[in-house]
Amino acid sequence: MNLKEAVIKAAKSLLRAVPTIVGILALISLFNVLVPISSYKFLFRGTIFDPVTGALLGSVITGNPVTSYLISGSLIKQGVGLLTVTAFLTAWVTVGVVQLPMEMQFLGRKFAISRNLSAFFLSLVVAFLTMAIMTWA
Amino acid sequence: MKKEKQANNQPKPGRGPWIFMFISLFLFFPLYLADKEKAALAMGKFVHLAMEILPMLLVVFVLMALINIFLKTSTMVKYMGKGSGIKGWFIAIVAGILSVGALYLWYPVLRNLMQKGVKPGLAAAFLYNRGIKLPWLPLMVLYFGLKYVIVLTAVTVVVSILQGVIIDFLITEEGGDESILQQ
């Protein structure tokens, strides 16, 4: 492929991604303003389901990793366990519910759904393994 | 014919992404009516995020053009195709850890690579390892401690391979939707 063809193909691919990127950015901005960090604590009840709730929360919220550290730090201070926080942190960076339409558009519906679903369950596996090693080591 | 072939290499999103964008942007309107201050805050955040990813879009554009020019299908199949073995996993993991920018900016690049023969499992492993944010690790150590960060990072790398295997099984073995990538 020559330079001109390569540039045109790259530009077309990127331009097709623009509306979805704009949509995602709008949703992230609205979510961050409408749902304050302090409200997250109410989701955790100190039960065995907390890691699942943590992974769910990490899956639907999106943003800079630093934000997830800030939220995690706040959750730990409020008594939420490290197992739950690890599931939350891992899901935050590996699962993307907001980005799912774009992932399906570019990488295929089955790939996107399989990847996000497995990443959700694997965030729990990562959390349990991390805590097991931390306890053992 | 050439044009048709070229067009076929692009995703066919239809109106969906545009409708998604307009609905998402329209949501600012009821917020503006309900609370002008919050709407301004959200809009400011939106502009800030857009400015933040703009330079990254340029990087992705250059990267995609370079992939189109230099990476031949046969090369990609050799290093990250079905028979790539450990070498393929290694490349996917390292590239995932070193890559920067928002996750969704990499979808067009990955599509390009998958069309050139990269295994879906390796693309998934790449995306999973994007969870390891090298530049942010010092801050993470500050928050959670060195031991925790080392363990979490190592576990993430190992589990990324597990995810790659799962995706390869679901997509390739069951004849998943590879067709969309060949469109």
Short mmCIF file of C-alpha atoms in Angstrom, two decimals:
data_model
loop_
_atom_site.label_atom_id
_atom_site.label_comp_id
_atom_site.label_asym_id
_atom_site.label_seq_id
_atom_site.Cartn_x
_atom_site.Cartn_y
_atom_site.Cartn_z
CA MET A 1 0.00 0.00 0.00
CA ASN A 2 1.42 3.40 -0.94
CA LEU A 3 1.53 6.46 1.32
CA LYS A 4 -1.57 8.14 -0.13
CA GLU A 5 -3.71 5.01 0.13
CA ALA A 6 -2.42 4.34 3.64
CA VAL A 7 -3.22 7.88 4.82
CA ILE A 8 -6.70 7.83 3.24
CA LYS A 9 -7.52 4.46 4.80
CA ALA A 10 -6.28 5.59 8.23
CA ALA A 11 -8.22 8.87 7.99
CA LYS A 12 -11.43 7.04 6.99
CA SER A 13 -11.12 4.60 9.89
CA LEU A 14 -10.51 7.39 12.36
CA LEU A 15 -13.30 9.62 11.04
CA ARG A 16 -15.75 6.74 11.42
CA ALA A 17 -14.73 6.53 15.07
CA VAL A 18 -15.33 10.25 15.78
CA PRO A 19 -19.12 10.22 16.47
CA THR A 20 -18.78 7.32 18.92
CA ILE A 21 -15.82 8.97 20.66
CA VAL A 22 -17.78 12.24 21.01
CA GLY A 23 -20.78 10.31 22.37
CA ILE A 24 -18.63 8.45 24.89
CA LEU A 25 -16.96 11.66 26.06
CA ALA A 26 -20.39 13.29 26.54
CA LEU A 27 -21.63 10.34 28.63
CA ILE A 28 -18.45 10.28 30.74
CA SER A 29 -18.73 14.03 31.41
CA LEU A 30 -22.39 13.80 32.40
CA PHE A 31 -21.85 10.73 34.59
CA ASN A 32 -18.89 12.28 36.43
CA VAL A 33 -20.89 15.39 37.25
CA LEU A 34 -24.20 13.71 38.12
CA VAL A 35 -22.88 10.82 40.24
CA PRO A 36 -20.65 12.05 43.09
CA ILE A 37 -17.88 9.75 44.38
CA SER A 38 -19.37 9.84 47.90
CA SER A 39 -22.47 8.01 46.63
CA TYR A 40 -20.51 4.89 45.68
CA LYS A 41 -20.04 3.79 49.31
CA PHE A 42 -23.79 3.11 49.68
CA LEU A 43 -23.50 0.27 47.17
CA PHE A 44 -21.32 -1.80 49.48
CA ARG A 45 -23.04 -3.66 52.33
CA GLY A 46 -20.15 -5.72 53.68
CA THR A 47 -21.47 -8.97 52.16
CA ILE A 48 -19.78 -11.62 50.00
CA PHE A 49 -21.32 -9.89 46.98
CA ASP A 50 -19.28 -6.72 47.48
CA PRO A 51 -16.51 -7.81 45.03
CA VAL A 52 -19.19 -8.38 42.36
CA THR A 53 -20.65 -4.94 43.09
CA GLY A 54 -17.13 -3.51 42.91
CA ALA A 55 -16.54 -5.15 39.52
CA LEU A 56 -19.93 -3.93 38.28
CA LEU A 57 -19.18 -0.38 39.40
CA GLY A 58 -15.73 -0.49 37.79
CA SER A 59 -17.30 -1.78 34.57
CA VAL A 60 -19.81 1.03 34.17
CA ILE A 61 -17.70 3.97 35.30
CA THR A 62 -14.95 5.10 33.03
CA GLY A 63 -12.20 7.67 33.19
CA ASN A 64 -8.60 8.28 34.06
CA PRO A 65 -6.95 5.57 36.23
CA VAL A 66 -6.14 8.25 38.81
CA THR A 67 -9.87 8.73 39.37
CA SER A 68 -10.17 5.01 40.17
CA TYR A 69 -7.31 5.34 42.71
CA LEU A 70 -9.04 8.30 44.35
CA ILE A 71 -12.35 6.44 44.54
CA SER A 72 -10.59 3.30 45.84
CA GLY A 73 -8.71 5.29 48.47
CA SER A 74 -11.99 6.84 49.58
CA LEU A 75 -13.71 3.42 49.65
CA ILE A 76 -10.90 1.87 51.73
CA LYS A 77 -11.12 4.75 54.20
CA GLN A 78 -14.85 4.07 54.47
CA GLY A 79 -14.18 0.43 55.36
CA VAL A 80 -14.62 -1.32 52.00
CA GLY A 81 -12.31 -4.36 51.72
CA LEU A 82 -9.23 -4.56 49.49
CA LEU A 83 -10.72 -7.57 47.67
CA THR A 84 -13.67 -5.45 46.55
CA VAL A 85 -11.43 -2.50 45.70
CA THR A 86 -9.15 -4.76 43.60
CA ALA A 87 -12.15 -6.07 41.63
CA PHE A 88 -13.25 -2.46 41.14
CA LEU A 89 -9.78 -1.26 40.02
CA THR A 90 -9.32 -4.17 37.60
CA ALA A 91 -12.78 -3.87 36.05
CA TRP A 92 -12.26 -0.11 35.69
CA VAL A 93 -9.34 -0.63 33.29
CA THR A 94 -10.36 -3.88 31.58
CA VAL A 95 -14.14 -3.65 31.12
CA GLY A 96 -15.77 -0.85 29.16
CA VAL A 97 -19.56 -0.80 29.14
CA VAL A 98 -19.65 2.79 27.88
CA GLN A 99 -17.20 1.96 25.08
CA LEU A 100 -19.02 -1.26 24.14
CA PRO A 101 -20.89 0.20 21.10
CA MET A 102 -17.60 1.36 19.63
CA GLU A 103 -15.81 -1.89 20.40
CA MET A 104 -18.63 -3.81 18.70
CA GLN A 105 -18.48 -1.50 15.71
CA PHE A 106 -14.77 -2.02 15.18
CA LEU A 107 -13.95 -5.46 16.53
CA GLY A 108 -17.22 -7.31 16.06
CA ARG A 109 -20.22 -7.88 18.31
CA LYS A 110 -19.15 -11.34 19.50
CA PHE A 111 -15.56 -10.27 20.20
CA ALA A 112 -16.65 -7.19 22.16
CA ILE A 113 -19.31 -8.94 24.23
CA SER A 114 -17.13 -12.00 24.92
CA ARG A 115 -14.16 -9.83 25.83
CA ASN A 116 -16.08 -7.57 28.19
CA LEU A 117 -18.02 -10.39 29.85
CA SER A 118 -14.90 -12.49 30.37
CA ALA A 119 -12.98 -9.42 31.57
CA PHE A 120 -15.74 -8.81 34.13
CA PHE A 121 -15.48 -12.33 35.56
CA LEU A 122 -11.68 -12.25 35.31
CA SER A 123 -11.61 -9.03 37.36
CA LEU A 124 -12.99 -11.15 40.21
CA VAL A 125 -10.35 -13.83 39.50
CA VAL A 126 -7.63 -11.15 39.57
CA ALA A 127 -8.99 -9.81 42.87
CA PHE A 128 -9.10 -13.24 44.54
CA LEU A 129 -5.65 -14.25 43.23
CA THR A 130 -4.10 -10.93 44.26
CA MET A 131 -5.52 -11.17 47.76
CA ALA A 132 -4.55 -14.85 48.07
CA ILE A 133 -0.93 -14.07 47.08
CA MET A 134 -0.86 -11.01 49.34
CA THR A 135 -2.00 -13.13 52.27
CA TRP A 136 0.36 -15.99 51.45
CA ALA A 137 3.50 -13.99 50.58
CA MET B 1 -13.64 -2.53 -7.96
CA LYS B 2 -10.65 -1.08 -6.14
CA LYS B 3 -12.88 1.46 -4.43
CA GLU B 4 -15.31 -1.27 -3.49
CA LYS B 5 -12.51 -3.36 -2.02
CA GLN B 6 -11.19 -0.39 -0.07
CA ALA B 7 -14.62 0.44 1.26
CA ASN B 8 -15.07 -3.16 2.32
CA ASN B 9 -12.02 -2.89 4.54
CA GLN B 10 -13.76 -0.24 6.62
CA PRO B 11 -16.38 -0.92 9.29
CA LYS B 12 -19.95 -0.20 8.23
CA PRO B 13 -21.36 1.58 11.25
CA GLY B 14 -24.45 3.02 9.49
CA ARG B 15 -26.32 5.72 11.37
CA GLY B 16 -25.90 4.06 14.79
CA PRO B 17 -22.81 5.98 15.94
CA TRP B 18 -24.31 9.30 14.79
CA ILE B 19 -27.59 8.62 16.61
CA PHE B 20 -25.56 7.61 19.70
CA MET B 21 -23.58 10.87 19.49
CA PHE B 22 -26.66 13.08 19.08
CA ILE B 23 -28.54 11.37 21.92
CA SER B 24 -25.48 11.65 24.20
CA LEU B 25 -25.05 15.34 23.37
CA PHE B 26 -28.79 15.99 23.71
CA LEU B 27 -28.62 14.76 27.33
CA PHE B 28 -26.86 18.02 28.22
CA PHE B 29 -30.08 19.89 27.38
CA PRO B 30 -32.37 18.52 30.16
CA LEU B 31 -29.46 18.92 32.58
CA TYR B 32 -29.11 22.56 31.48
CA LEU B 33 -32.82 23.13 32.13
CA ALA B 34 -32.62 21.47 35.53
CA ASP B 35 -29.29 22.79 36.75
CA LYS B 36 -27.32 25.32 34.70
CA GLU B 37 -24.27 25.10 36.96
CA LYS B 38 -23.94 21.33 36.66
CA ALA B 39 -24.52 21.51 32.90
CA ALA B 40 -21.67 24.02 32.61
CA LEU B 41 -19.48 21.77 34.73
CA ALA B 42 -20.29 18.75 32.54
CA MET B 43 -19.66 20.75 29.38
CA GLY B 44 -16.33 21.96 30.76
CA LYS B 45 -15.39 18.37 31.55
CA PHE B 46 -16.44 17.32 28.02
CA VAL B 47 -14.24 19.99 26.40
CA HIS B 48 -11.34 19.10 28.70
CA LEU B 49 -11.59 15.40 27.79
CA ALA B 50 -11.85 16.21 24.08
CA MET B 51 -8.72 18.37 24.26
CA GLU B 52 -6.97 15.61 26.16
CA ILE B 53 -7.56 12.94 23.51
CA LEU B 54 -6.99 15.18 20.46
CA PRO B 55 -3.18 14.72 20.37
CA MET B 56 -3.67 11.01 20.94
CA LEU B 57 -5.95 10.81 17.91
CA LEU B 58 -3.10 12.19 15.83
CA VAL B 59 -0.77 9.50 17.21
CA VAL B 60 -3.33 6.81 16.38
CA PHE B 61 -3.75 8.23 12.87
CA VAL B 62 0.01 8.14 12.21
CA LEU B 63 0.26 4.65 13.71
CA MET B 64 -2.55 3.35 11.50
CA ALA B 65 -1.00 4.85 8.38
CA LEU B 66 2.37 3.29 9.29
CA ILE B 67 0.73 -0.09 9.88
CA ASN B 68 -0.97 0.19 6.48
CA ILE B 69 2.35 0.93 4.78
CA PHE B 70 4.86 -1.26 6.57
CA LEU B 71 3.09 -4.16 8.21
CA LYS B 72 2.36 -6.84 5.68
CA THR B 73 -0.28 -9.47 6.35
CA SER B 74 2.33 -12.24 6.14
CA THR B 75 4.48 -10.50 8.80
CA MET B 76 1.54 -10.08 11.16
CA VAL B 77 0.48 -13.70 10.68
CA LYS B 78 4.04 -14.82 11.38
CA TYR B 79 4.45 -12.82 14.61
CA MET B 80 0.88 -12.59 15.93
CA GLY B 81 -1.11 -15.06 13.84
CA LYS B 82 -2.44 -18.50 14.68
CA GLY B 83 0.97 -20.19 14.84
CA SER B 84 2.82 -17.33 16.57
CA GLY B 85 3.09 -19.14 19.93
CA ILE B 86 4.85 -17.56 22.92
CA LYS B 87 6.35 -14.83 20.74
CA GLY B 88 2.84 -13.56 19.89
CA TRP B 89 1.74 -13.49 23.53
CA PHE B 90 4.93 -11.69 24.52
CA ILE B 91 4.44 -8.99 21.86
CA ALA B 92 0.75 -8.51 22.78
CA ILE B 93 1.53 -8.19 26.51
CA VAL B 94 4.46 -5.79 26.10
CA ALA B 95 2.62 -3.68 23.51
CA GLY B 96 -0.45 -3.53 25.77
CA ILE B 97 1.59 -2.38 28.76
CA LEU B 98 3.52 0.22 26.76
CA SER B 99 0.55 1.62 24.81
CA VAL B 100 -0.91 4.92 25.95
CA GLY B 101 -4.18 6.82 25.50
CA ALA B 102 -7.80 5.86 25.92
CA LEU B 103 -8.85 2.27 25.31
CA TYR B 104 -11.29 3.12 22.52
CA LEU B 105 -8.64 4.91 20.50
CA TRP B 106 -7.00 1.53 19.92
CA TYR B 107 -10.06 -0.18 18.41
CA PRO B 108 -9.44 1.06 14.83
CA VAL B 109 -5.76 0.08 15.13
CA LEU B 110 -6.65 -3.40 16.42
CA ARG B 111 -9.22 -3.87 13.69
CA ASN B 112 -6.52 -3.03 11.18
CA LEU B 113 -4.16 -5.54 12.77
CA MET B 114 -6.81 -8.26 13.02
CA GLN B 115 -7.59 -7.81 9.35
CA LYS B 116 -3.91 -8.48 8.75
CA GLY B 117 -4.11 -11.79 10.60
CA VAL B 118 -3.55 -11.00 14.29
CA LYS B 119 -5.32 -13.57 16.50
CA PRO B 120 -8.40 -12.24 18.37
CA GLY B 121 -6.94 -13.69 21.58
CA LEU B 122 -3.80 -11.58 21.20
CA ALA B 123 -5.91 -8.48 20.57
CA ALA B 124 -7.83 -9.27 23.78
CA ALA B 125 -4.56 -9.82 25.70
CA PHE B 126 -3.31 -6.48 24.36
CA LEU B 127 -6.46 -4.72 25.60
CA TYR B 128 -6.28 -6.47 28.99
CA ASN B 129 -2.67 -5.40 29.54
CA ARG B 130 -3.69 -1.82 28.86
CA GLY B 131 -4.96 -2.11 32.42
CA ILE B 132 -1.35 -1.82 33.55
CA LYS B 133 -0.66 1.89 33.45
CA LEU B 134 3.11 2.29 33.69
CA PRO B 135 3.12 6.08 34.12
CA TRP B 136 0.61 5.82 36.97
CA LEU B 137 2.32 2.97 38.84
CA PRO B 138 4.27 5.28 41.22
CA LEU B 139 1.00 6.95 42.24
CA MET B 140 -0.62 3.55 42.64
CA VAL B 141 2.28 2.50 44.92
CA LEU B 142 1.65 5.63 46.97
CA TYR B 143 -2.00 4.68 47.39
CA PHE B 144 -1.80 0.90 47.80
CA GLY B 145 1.82 -0.01 48.60
CA LEU B 146 4.62 -1.58 46.52
CA LYS B 147 3.82 -5.21 47.34
CA TYR B 148 0.18 -4.86 46.28
CA VAL B 149 1.08 -3.14 43.00
CA ILE B 150 3.70 -5.79 42.10
CA VAL B 151 1.29 -8.66 42.85
CA LEU B 152 -1.64 -7.03 41.02
CA THR B 153 0.52 -6.27 37.97
CA ALA B 154 1.89 -9.83 37.79
CA VAL B 155 -1.58 -11.36 38.23
CA THR B 156 -2.98 -9.04 35.53
CA VAL B 157 -0.34 -10.21 33.04
CA VAL B 158 -1.03 -13.90 33.76
CA VAL B 159 -4.81 -13.44 33.60
CA SER B 160 -4.49 -11.54 30.30
CA ILE B 161 -3.21 -14.76 28.73
CA LEU B 162 -6.19 -16.62 30.19
CA GLN B 163 -8.51 -14.06 28.62
CA GLY B 164 -6.72 -14.39 25.28
CA VAL B 165 -7.21 -18.15 25.37
CA ILE B 166 -10.91 -17.74 26.23
CA ILE B 167 -11.43 -15.26 23.38
CA ASP B 168 -9.56 -17.45 20.90
CA PHE B 169 -11.76 -20.38 21.95
CA LEU B 170 -15.00 -18.39 21.66
CA ILE B 171 -14.19 -16.46 18.51
CA THR B 172 -11.96 -18.73 16.46
CA GLU B 173 -12.93 -22.24 17.52
CA GLU B 174 -16.65 -21.58 17.34
CA GLY B 175 -16.28 -19.66 14.11
CA GLY B 176 -17.41 -16.46 15.85
CA ASP B 177 -17.79 -13.15 14.07
CA GLU B 178 -14.49 -12.98 12.31
CA SER B 179 -16.63 -12.21 9.26
CA ILE B 180 -17.10 -8.60 10.44
CA LEU B 181 -13.35 -8.13 10.25
CA GLN B 182 -13.25 -9.40 6.72
CA GLN B 183 -16.01 -7.04 5.57
#
